[in-house]
Amino acid sequence: MSYEQLLEKIQNFQANICVVGLGQVGLPTALTFAKQGYKVYGYDIDKSLINSLSQKQPSFEEEGIQELLSKTIDNGKFEPNNSLSYCVNKSDTIIICVATPTTLDVQPNLSFLKKASKSLGELDLQEKLVIIESSIPPRTFKDFVLPIITQNTTLGKNFWAAYVPERLSPGQAFSEIQETPRIIGNEDEQSGNLAKSLYQNIVNSKILLTNSKIAELSKLVENTYRDVNIAFANEISLICEKYGIDFAELVKVCNSHPRVNLHMAGPGVGGPCLPKDPYLLLNPIEGEKIESKIITESRKINDFMPLHVSKLVTNALESQGKSLDDTTILILGTAYKGNVSDTRFSPSKQIIQVLQQKQCRVLVYDPLTIETFGAEKIDNLDITIIENCDALVVVADHNQFKNIDLNILQSMKKKPIIVDTKRIFNPKDIEKLGIIYISVGYVENSNLSTNMGNS
Ligand code: SAJ
């Protein structure tokens, strides 16, 4: 098949697609292409995942995923399969969405990408287009992936490839795949054109073409930008605690300026992307580690926040004359953020551990996850549970938590405390119930505040 024939197949939804890696990026991507009319083969090394997807059971929470999975399996547009060669041989385009985490010493761990590229390199990739969506350190596409997958082909002649970083925010995956502008990083013009035609058929927004190194860097810079901005918000919230003013009110006022956009302070930064992408940015695949004070300090500030939250909780309990070993604390949320079932790098892990070290009894409630981080799991917010709680700590802003009947909170133990790190409640409503309301950047009196680094 020539370049022109492949282009036409892609434009007319006739090109088959194989998605490698069916996690929180790969699966929504596969289902979106299937929804638009492409035939999509889904491959993952996890056989049990392929089994459950074949039985129409998604492995994580995402709005609309269940319906779309069932629909596209029923109409034959999505076919999960545990043979990579089967999926690749049936396809004209292969999209790699494997995880690129960091090791414990925060070095890029490209082992999944290496394995996927190696397995692909052993198959016949002639006349196919390969796309990488995983977040990767600059030059990985050109110097690491391309040499492995072009062993029997020539880029731009009988094979095409591009780097197209995913940009979806878990929890809004389907709308973001369609509405967020996409970046295409390519090393040859034909690959850029093919990738653009493919994404044009699912994206209702701009598609920008650039070289692969800039595309790789852009992805890491975007997530680092957010991490640094959240760190700034967190630091300002600590300053607000010192002054005894409400950070949320301050944000409202500052953000009325047309060139200011303060982010929200919170319990820390979790998830599979923000806590590790700054490290991918600073650790090139070859050469020395890059120094950046602002990026490294921001990571430290965000990593400190769970500790700060536990200190807010224990300070508040002690200020009410309670002995920590005689208190029960209910944590709302083990997910790393609202409305997702992902618990990777969740701030609640450290909050729970610290509170347990301080001898508090810790319960957790999260209707979207099975993770407890060693706390006692409860299955509902029954009054018999609430009446034993001294403090309630909101760590994930799930919609279910926002809709809690506040009257039930009145049954908490004497001198009750709510630490609402995600600002899901109106402080006045809580205080009206006789409950002490605390948040990051909102302490009743500044004595409850903690010092960065001394907790
Ligand atoms: N958070 C705050 N304050 C804020 C915003 C977020 O404390 O103002 C916290 C959240 O609670 C969470 C963490 O930050 O713990 C990350 O949440 P997020 O919603 O900012 O980001 P992710 O990790 O779910 O998704 C990000 C997105 N990147 C950007 O917005 C630049 C998404 O678009 C990327 O596709 C995704 O990373 C990814 O996969 O790389």
Coordinates of C-alpha atoms and ligand atoms in Angstrom, one line a residue:
M1 CA 0.0 0.0 0.0
S2 CA 1.3 3.4 -0.9
Y3 CA 1.3 6.5 1.3
E4 CA -1.7 7.9 -0.8
Q5 CA -3.7 4.7 -0.3
L6 CA -3.1 4.6 3.5
L7 CA -4.0 8.3 3.6
E8 CA -7.3 7.6 1.8
K9 CA -8.1 4.6 4.1
I10 CA -7.5 6.7 7.2
Q11 CA -9.6 9.6 5.9
N12 CA -12.5 7.3 5.0
F13 CA -12.5 5.4 8.4
Q14 CA -11.4 2.3 6.5
A15 CA -8.0 1.9 8.2
N16 CA -8.0 -0.6 11.1
I17 CA -6.4 0.5 14.3
C18 CA -4.5 -1.5 17.0
V19 CA -4.2 0.2 20.4
V20 CA -1.4 -1.3 22.5
G21 CA -1.9 -0.7 26.2
L22 CA -5.6 -0.5 27.4
G23 CA -5.2 1.6 30.5
Q24 CA -6.8 5.0 31.3
V25 CA -5.4 6.5 28.1
G26 CA -5.4 3.5 25.7
L27 CA -9.0 2.3 26.4
P28 CA -10.8 5.7 26.1
T29 CA -8.7 6.3 22.9
A30 CA -9.5 2.9 21.4
L31 CA -13.2 3.4 22.2
T32 CA -13.3 6.9 20.7
F33 CA -11.9 5.7 17.4
A34 CA -14.3 2.8 17.5
K35 CA -17.2 5.1 18.2
Q36 CA -16.2 7.2 15.2
G37 CA -16.4 4.1 12.9
Y38 CA -12.9 2.7 12.8
K39 CA -12.4 -1.0 13.5
V40 CA -10.2 -1.1 16.6
Y41 CA -8.2 -4.1 17.9
G42 CA -7.2 -3.7 21.6
Y43 CA -4.1 -5.4 22.9
D44 CA -2.6 -5.5 26.4
I45 CA 0.0 -7.8 28.1
D46 CA -2.5 -8.3 30.9
K47 CA -4.6 -11.2 29.8
S48 CA -7.1 -10.9 32.6
L49 CA -7.7 -7.3 31.5
I50 CA -8.4 -8.5 27.9
N51 CA -10.8 -11.1 29.4
S52 CA -12.7 -8.6 31.5
L53 CA -12.9 -6.1 28.6
S54 CA -14.2 -8.9 26.3
Q55 CA -16.9 -9.4 28.9
K56 CA -17.6 -5.6 28.7
Q57 CA -16.2 -4.9 32.1
P58 CA -14.0 -1.8 32.2
S59 CA -11.2 -1.9 34.8
F60 CA -11.5 1.7 36.0
E61 CA -14.1 4.4 36.5
E62 CA -14.6 6.9 33.7
E63 CA -17.8 8.8 32.7
G64 CA -19.5 7.0 29.8
I65 CA -17.0 4.1 29.5
Q66 CA -19.4 1.3 30.4
E67 CA -21.9 2.2 27.7
L68 CA -19.3 2.8 25.0
L69 CA -17.5 -0.4 25.8
S70 CA -20.7 -2.5 25.6
K71 CA -21.8 -0.7 22.4
T72 CA -18.6 -1.0 20.5
I73 CA -18.1 -4.7 21.4
D74 CA -21.7 -5.4 20.4
N75 CA -21.4 -3.7 17.1
G76 CA -18.0 -5.3 16.4
K77 CA -16.0 -2.1 16.2
F78 CA -13.9 -2.9 19.3
E79 CA -12.2 -6.2 19.6
P80 CA -9.9 -6.9 22.6
N81 CA -7.4 -9.6 21.9
N82 CA -4.4 -11.0 23.8
S83 CA -2.3 -11.7 20.6
L84 CA -0.2 -8.7 19.5
S85 CA 0.6 -10.2 16.2
Y86 CA -3.1 -10.8 15.5
C87 CA -4.0 -7.2 16.3
V88 CA -1.1 -5.7 14.4
N89 CA -1.5 -7.9 11.3
K90 CA -5.2 -6.9 11.1
S91 CA -4.3 -3.2 11.4
D92 CA -3.0 -0.3 9.3
T93 CA -2.3 2.0 12.3
I94 CA -0.8 1.1 15.7
I95 CA -1.2 3.4 18.6
I96 CA 1.0 2.8 21.7
C97 CA -0.4 3.9 25.0
V98 CA 1.8 2.0 27.5
A99 CA 2.7 3.5 30.9
T100 CA 6.1 5.3 31.3
P101 CA 6.4 5.6 35.1
T102 CA 9.6 6.5 37.1
T103 CA 11.6 4.1 39.2
L104 CA 11.9 4.6 43.0
D105 CA 14.8 6.9 42.5
V106 CA 12.7 8.9 40.0
Q107 CA 14.5 7.8 36.9
P108 CA 12.4 7.3 33.7
N109 CA 11.3 3.6 33.5
L110 CA 10.8 3.0 29.8
S111 CA 10.7 -0.8 30.2
F112 CA 7.0 -1.1 29.0
L113 CA 7.7 1.1 26.0
K114 CA 10.9 -0.9 25.2
K115 CA 9.0 -4.2 25.4
A116 CA 6.1 -2.9 23.3
S117 CA 8.5 -1.4 20.7
K118 CA 10.6 -4.6 20.6
S119 CA 7.6 -6.8 20.1
L120 CA 6.3 -4.5 17.4
G121 CA 9.8 -4.5 15.7
E122 CA 9.6 -8.2 15.4
L123 CA 6.4 -8.0 13.3
D124 CA 5.8 -6.8 9.7
L125 CA 5.2 -3.1 10.0
Q126 CA 5.5 -2.3 6.3
E127 CA 2.9 0.1 5.0
K128 CA 1.7 0.9 8.5
L129 CA 1.6 4.0 10.6
V130 CA 2.8 3.8 14.3
I131 CA 1.8 6.4 16.8
I132 CA 3.3 6.8 20.3
E133 CA 1.0 8.5 22.8
S134 CA 2.9 7.7 26.1
S135 CA 4.7 10.6 27.9
I136 CA 8.5 10.2 27.1
P137 CA 11.7 12.2 27.7
P138 CA 12.8 14.2 24.7
R139 CA 14.6 12.3 22.0
T140 CA 13.0 9.0 23.1
F141 CA 10.9 8.8 19.9
K142 CA 13.7 9.4 17.5
D143 CA 16.7 7.8 19.2
F144 CA 15.1 5.0 21.2
V145 CA 11.7 3.9 19.6
L146 CA 12.3 4.5 15.9
P147 CA 15.6 2.5 15.6
I148 CA 13.7 -0.5 17.2
I149 CA 10.6 -0.4 15.1
T150 CA 12.2 0.4 11.7
Q151 CA 14.5 -2.6 11.5
N152 CA 12.9 -3.9 8.4
T153 CA 11.3 -0.7 7.0
T154 CA 12.3 2.9 6.0
L155 CA 10.6 5.8 7.6
G156 CA 8.7 8.0 5.1
K157 CA 9.1 5.3 2.3
N158 CA 7.2 2.1 3.3
F159 CA 6.5 2.9 7.0
W160 CA 5.4 6.0 8.9
A161 CA 5.5 7.0 12.6
A162 CA 4.7 10.0 14.7
Y163 CA 4.6 11.1 18.4
V164 CA 1.2 12.3 19.5
P165 CA 1.1 12.9 23.2
E166 CA -2.1 12.1 25.0
R167 CA -3.7 15.1 26.7
L168 CA -6.8 13.7 28.4
S169 CA -7.6 14.3 32.0
P170 CA -8.9 11.2 33.7
G171 CA -12.5 11.6 34.7
Q172 CA -13.2 13.6 31.5
A173 CA -11.4 11.4 29.1
F174 CA -14.0 11.2 26.3
S175 CA -14.8 14.9 26.1
E176 CA -11.1 15.8 26.4
I177 CA -10.0 13.4 23.6
Q178 CA -12.5 15.2 21.3
E179 CA -12.2 18.8 22.5
T180 CA -8.5 19.3 23.4
P181 CA -6.1 20.5 20.6
R182 CA -3.6 17.8 19.7
I183 CA 0.1 18.0 19.0
I184 CA 1.8 15.9 16.3
G185 CA 5.5 15.4 16.5
N186 CA 6.9 14.0 13.3
E187 CA 10.3 13.5 11.6
D188 CA 9.0 13.3 8.0
E189 CA 6.2 15.1 6.3
Q190 CA 4.2 12.0 5.2
S191 CA 4.0 10.7 8.8
G192 CA 2.8 14.1 10.0
N193 CA 0.0 14.2 7.3
L194 CA -1.1 10.6 8.1
A195 CA -1.3 11.3 11.8
K196 CA -3.1 14.5 11.3
S197 CA -5.8 12.9 9.1
L198 CA -6.3 10.2 11.7
Y199 CA -6.7 12.5 14.7
Q200 CA -8.8 15.0 12.6
N201 CA -11.4 12.3 12.5
I202 CA -11.8 12.3 16.3
V203 CA -10.7 15.7 17.4
N204 CA -13.0 18.8 17.1
S205 CA -10.2 21.2 17.8
K206 CA -6.8 22.4 16.4
I207 CA -4.1 20.0 15.4
L208 CA -0.6 21.4 15.6
L209 CA 2.4 19.9 13.8
T210 CA 5.9 20.2 15.1
N211 CA 9.0 18.0 15.4
S212 CA 9.0 15.0 17.7
K213 CA 11.4 16.6 20.3
I214 CA 9.2 19.6 20.8
A215 CA 6.1 17.4 21.0
E216 CA 7.8 15.2 23.7
L217 CA 9.0 18.2 25.6
S218 CA 5.6 20.0 25.3
K219 CA 3.8 17.1 27.1
L220 CA 6.2 17.1 30.0
V221 CA 6.2 20.9 30.3
E222 CA 2.4 21.1 30.3
N223 CA 2.2 18.7 33.3
T224 CA 5.2 20.4 35.0
Y225 CA 3.5 23.8 34.5
R226 CA 0.5 22.5 36.4
D227 CA 2.6 20.9 39.1
V228 CA 4.6 24.1 39.7
N229 CA 1.4 26.2 39.7
I230 CA -0.3 23.9 42.2
A231 CA 2.9 24.1 44.4
F232 CA 2.6 27.9 44.3
A233 CA -1.0 27.7 45.3
N234 CA -0.1 25.3 48.1
E235 CA 2.7 27.5 49.3
I236 CA 0.4 30.6 49.3
S237 CA -2.2 28.5 51.3
L238 CA 0.4 27.9 54.0
I239 CA 1.1 31.7 54.0
C240 CA -2.7 32.3 54.4
E241 CA -2.7 30.0 57.4
K242 CA 0.0 32.2 59.0
Y243 CA -2.1 35.3 58.4
G244 CA -5.3 33.5 59.4
I245 CA -7.1 34.3 56.1
D246 CA -9.1 32.1 53.8
F247 CA -7.1 31.0 50.7
A248 CA -10.3 30.4 48.7
E249 CA -11.4 34.0 49.2
L250 CA -7.9 35.2 48.3
V251 CA -8.0 33.2 45.0
K252 CA -11.4 34.7 44.1
V253 CA -10.0 38.2 44.6
C254 CA -6.6 37.6 42.9
N255 CA -8.2 35.8 40.0
S256 CA -10.3 38.8 39.1
H257 CA -7.1 40.1 37.6
P258 CA -7.0 39.3 33.9
R259 CA -3.5 37.9 34.0
V260 CA -3.6 35.9 37.2
N261 CA -4.8 32.3 37.5
L262 CA -4.1 30.9 40.9
H263 CA -4.7 27.1 41.1
M264 CA -6.3 25.4 44.0
A265 CA -4.4 24.4 47.1
G266 CA -5.1 20.9 48.3
P267 CA -3.9 17.7 50.0
G268 CA -1.0 17.2 47.5
V269 CA -0.6 16.2 44.0
G270 CA -1.4 12.6 43.0
G271 CA -2.1 10.5 39.9
P272 CA 0.0 8.8 37.3
C273 CA 1.3 11.9 35.6
L274 CA 2.0 15.1 37.6
P275 CA 4.1 13.5 40.3
K276 CA 6.5 11.9 37.7
D277 CA 6.5 14.0 34.5
P278 CA 8.7 16.7 36.0
Y279 CA 11.3 14.0 36.6
L280 CA 11.0 12.7 33.0
L281 CA 11.6 16.4 32.0
L282 CA 14.8 16.6 34.0
N283 CA 16.3 13.2 33.1
P284 CA 17.2 12.9 29.4
I285 CA 17.5 9.4 28.1
E286 CA 21.2 10.1 27.5
G287 CA 23.4 12.6 29.3
E288 CA 23.4 14.3 32.6
K289 CA 20.4 15.1 34.8
I290 CA 19.2 18.7 34.3
E291 CA 19.0 20.9 37.4
S292 CA 15.9 23.1 37.9
K293 CA 15.3 24.7 41.3
I294 CA 11.7 25.7 40.7
I295 CA 10.7 22.3 39.4
T296 CA 12.5 20.4 42.2
E297 CA 11.2 22.7 44.9
S298 CA 7.6 22.5 43.6
R299 CA 7.8 18.7 43.8
K300 CA 9.0 19.0 47.4
I301 CA 6.1 21.4 48.3
N302 CA 3.5 19.2 46.8
D303 CA 5.0 16.1 48.4
F304 CA 4.9 17.9 51.8
M305 CA 1.1 18.6 51.6
P306 CA -0.2 15.2 52.9
L307 CA 2.0 15.6 55.9
H308 CA 0.6 19.1 56.4
V309 CA -2.9 17.8 56.2
S310 CA -2.3 15.2 58.8
K311 CA -0.8 17.8 61.0
L312 CA -3.9 20.0 60.5
V313 CA -6.0 17.1 61.7
T314 CA -4.0 16.2 64.7
N315 CA -3.5 19.9 65.8
A316 CA -7.2 20.4 65.5
L317 CA -8.0 17.3 67.6
E318 CA -5.5 18.2 70.2
S319 CA -6.8 21.8 70.4
Q320 CA -10.2 20.3 71.3
G321 CA -8.5 18.5 74.2
K322 CA -8.7 15.1 72.5
S323 CA -6.1 12.4 73.1
L324 CA -5.1 11.1 69.6
D325 CA -5.1 7.4 70.7
D326 CA -8.8 7.8 71.6
T327 CA -9.9 9.4 68.3
T328 CA -11.6 8.0 65.2
I329 CA -11.0 9.7 61.9
L330 CA -12.9 9.1 58.7
I331 CA -11.1 9.7 55.4
L332 CA -13.3 10.4 52.4
G333 CA -11.4 9.3 49.3
T334 CA -8.4 7.1 48.5
A335 CA -8.6 8.0 44.8
Y336 CA -6.0 10.6 43.8
K337 CA -8.7 13.1 42.7
G338 CA -12.4 13.4 42.3
N339 CA -14.5 11.0 40.3
V340 CA -11.7 8.6 39.3
S341 CA -10.9 5.1 40.7
D342 CA -7.2 5.5 40.3
T343 CA -5.2 5.6 43.6
R344 CA -1.7 6.0 42.3
F345 CA 0.3 8.5 44.3
S346 CA -2.9 9.4 46.2
P347 CA -2.2 11.9 49.0
S348 CA -4.6 9.9 51.2
K349 CA -1.9 7.1 51.5
Q350 CA 0.5 9.3 53.6
I351 CA -2.3 11.1 55.5
I352 CA -3.6 7.7 56.6
Q353 CA -0.1 6.4 57.5
V354 CA 0.8 9.4 59.6
L355 CA -2.5 9.4 61.5
Q356 CA -2.1 5.7 62.2
Q357 CA 1.4 6.3 63.5
K358 CA -0.1 8.9 65.8
Q359 CA -2.3 6.1 67.2
C360 CA -5.6 7.4 65.7
R361 CA -8.1 4.9 64.5
V362 CA -8.6 5.6 60.8
L363 CA -11.6 4.6 58.6
V364 CA -11.8 5.1 54.9
Y365 CA -14.8 5.5 52.6
D366 CA -14.4 5.6 48.8
P367 CA -17.2 4.2 46.7
L368 CA -15.0 4.3 43.6
T369 CA -12.0 2.3 44.8
I370 CA -11.1 -0.8 46.8
E371 CA -7.8 0.6 48.1
T372 CA -7.7 1.3 51.9
F373 CA -4.0 2.1 52.4
G374 CA -4.2 0.1 55.6
A375 CA -7.2 1.9 57.1
E376 CA -10.5 0.2 57.9
K377 CA -12.8 0.3 55.0
I378 CA -16.5 1.3 55.4
D379 CA -19.1 0.7 52.8
N380 CA -21.5 3.5 53.4
L381 CA -21.9 6.7 55.5
D382 CA -24.3 5.1 58.0
I383 CA -25.2 7.1 61.0
T384 CA -23.8 4.4 63.3
I385 CA -20.4 5.0 61.7
I386 CA -20.6 8.8 61.7
E387 CA -21.5 8.9 65.4
N388 CA -18.2 7.4 66.3
C389 CA -16.1 9.9 64.3
D390 CA -14.2 12.8 65.9
A391 CA -13.0 14.1 62.5
L392 CA -13.8 13.7 58.9
V393 CA -11.2 14.4 56.2
V394 CA -12.1 15.0 52.6
V395 CA -9.3 14.0 50.3
A396 CA -11.0 13.4 47.0
D397 CA -13.8 15.6 45.7
H398 CA -16.1 12.8 44.3
N399 CA -19.6 13.9 43.4
Q400 CA -21.0 11.4 46.0
F401 CA -19.2 13.4 48.7
K402 CA -20.4 16.7 47.5
N403 CA -24.0 15.5 47.9
I404 CA -23.7 14.2 51.5
D405 CA -26.7 15.1 53.6
L406 CA -25.0 17.6 56.0
N407 CA -27.5 16.8 58.8
I408 CA -25.9 13.4 59.2
L409 CA -22.7 15.1 60.2
Q410 CA -24.4 16.5 63.3
S411 CA -24.3 13.0 64.8
M412 CA -20.5 13.1 65.0
K413 CA -18.8 12.8 68.4
K414 CA -18.5 15.9 70.6
K415 CA -16.4 18.8 69.4
P416 CA -16.4 17.5 65.8
I417 CA -13.9 18.6 63.1
I418 CA -14.1 18.6 59.3
V419 CA -10.9 19.0 57.3
D420 CA -12.1 19.7 53.8
T421 CA -8.9 19.7 51.7
K422 CA -10.9 19.9 48.4
R423 CA -13.3 22.7 49.5
I424 CA -16.5 20.6 48.8
F425 CA -18.4 22.2 51.6
N426 CA -19.3 25.8 52.4
P427 CA -17.5 26.6 55.7
K428 CA -20.5 28.5 56.9
D429 CA -22.9 25.5 56.5
I430 CA -20.5 23.3 58.5
E431 CA -19.9 25.9 61.2
K432 CA -23.6 26.4 61.5
L433 CA -23.8 22.8 62.6
G434 CA -21.4 23.4 65.4
I435 CA -18.6 21.6 63.6
I436 CA -15.1 23.1 63.3
Y437 CA -14.3 23.6 59.6
I438 CA -10.6 23.5 58.5
S439 CA -9.0 23.4 55.1
V440 CA -5.6 23.9 53.5
G441 CA -5.4 27.7 53.7
Y442 CA -8.3 27.9 56.1
V443 CA -7.7 27.5 59.8
E444 CA -9.9 28.9 62.5
N445 CA -7.0 30.4 64.2
S446 CA -3.4 30.5 63.0
N447 CA -2.1 28.5 65.9
L448 CA -3.4 25.4 64.1
S449 CA -1.1 26.0 61.2
T450 CA 2.0 23.9 60.7
N451 CA 5.5 25.0 59.6
M452 CA 6.8 23.6 56.3
G453 CA 9.5 21.1 57.0
N454 CA 9.0 20.9 60.8
S455 CA 6.0 18.6 60.8
Ligands
SAJ1 N1 -4.7 19.4 41.9 C1 -4.6 20.4 42.9 N2 -4.9 21.7 42.6 C2 -5.4 22.0 41.3 C3 -5.5 21.0 40.4 C4 -5.2 19.7 40.7 O1 -4.2 20.1 44.0 O2 -5.7 23.2 41.1 C5 -4.3 18.0 42.2 C6 -5.4 17.0 42.0 O3 -6.2 16.8 43.1 C7 -4.6 15.7 41.7 C8 -3.4 16.3 41.0 O4 -3.4 17.7 41.3 O5 -4.1 15.1 42.9 C9 -3.5 16.1 39.5 O6 -4.8 16.3 39.0 P1 -5.0 17.1 37.6 O7 -6.5 17.0 37.4 O8 -4.4 18.4 37.6 O9 -4.2 16.2 36.5 P2 -4.2 14.7 36.0 O10 -3.0 14.1 36.5 O11 -5.5 14.0 36.4 O12 -4.2 14.9 34.5 C10 -3.1 15.7 34.0 C11 -3.6 16.7 33.0 N3 -2.6 17.6 32.6 C12 -2.8 19.0 32.7 O13 -3.8 19.5 33.0 C13 -1.6 19.8 32.2 C14 -4.1 16.0 31.7 O14 -4.5 16.9 30.7 C15 -3.0 15.1 31.2 O15 -3.4 14.4 30.0 C16 -2.7 14.0 32.2 O16 -2.1 14.8 33.4 C17 -1.7 13.0 31.7 O17 -2.0 11.9 31.5 O18 -0.5 13.4 31.5

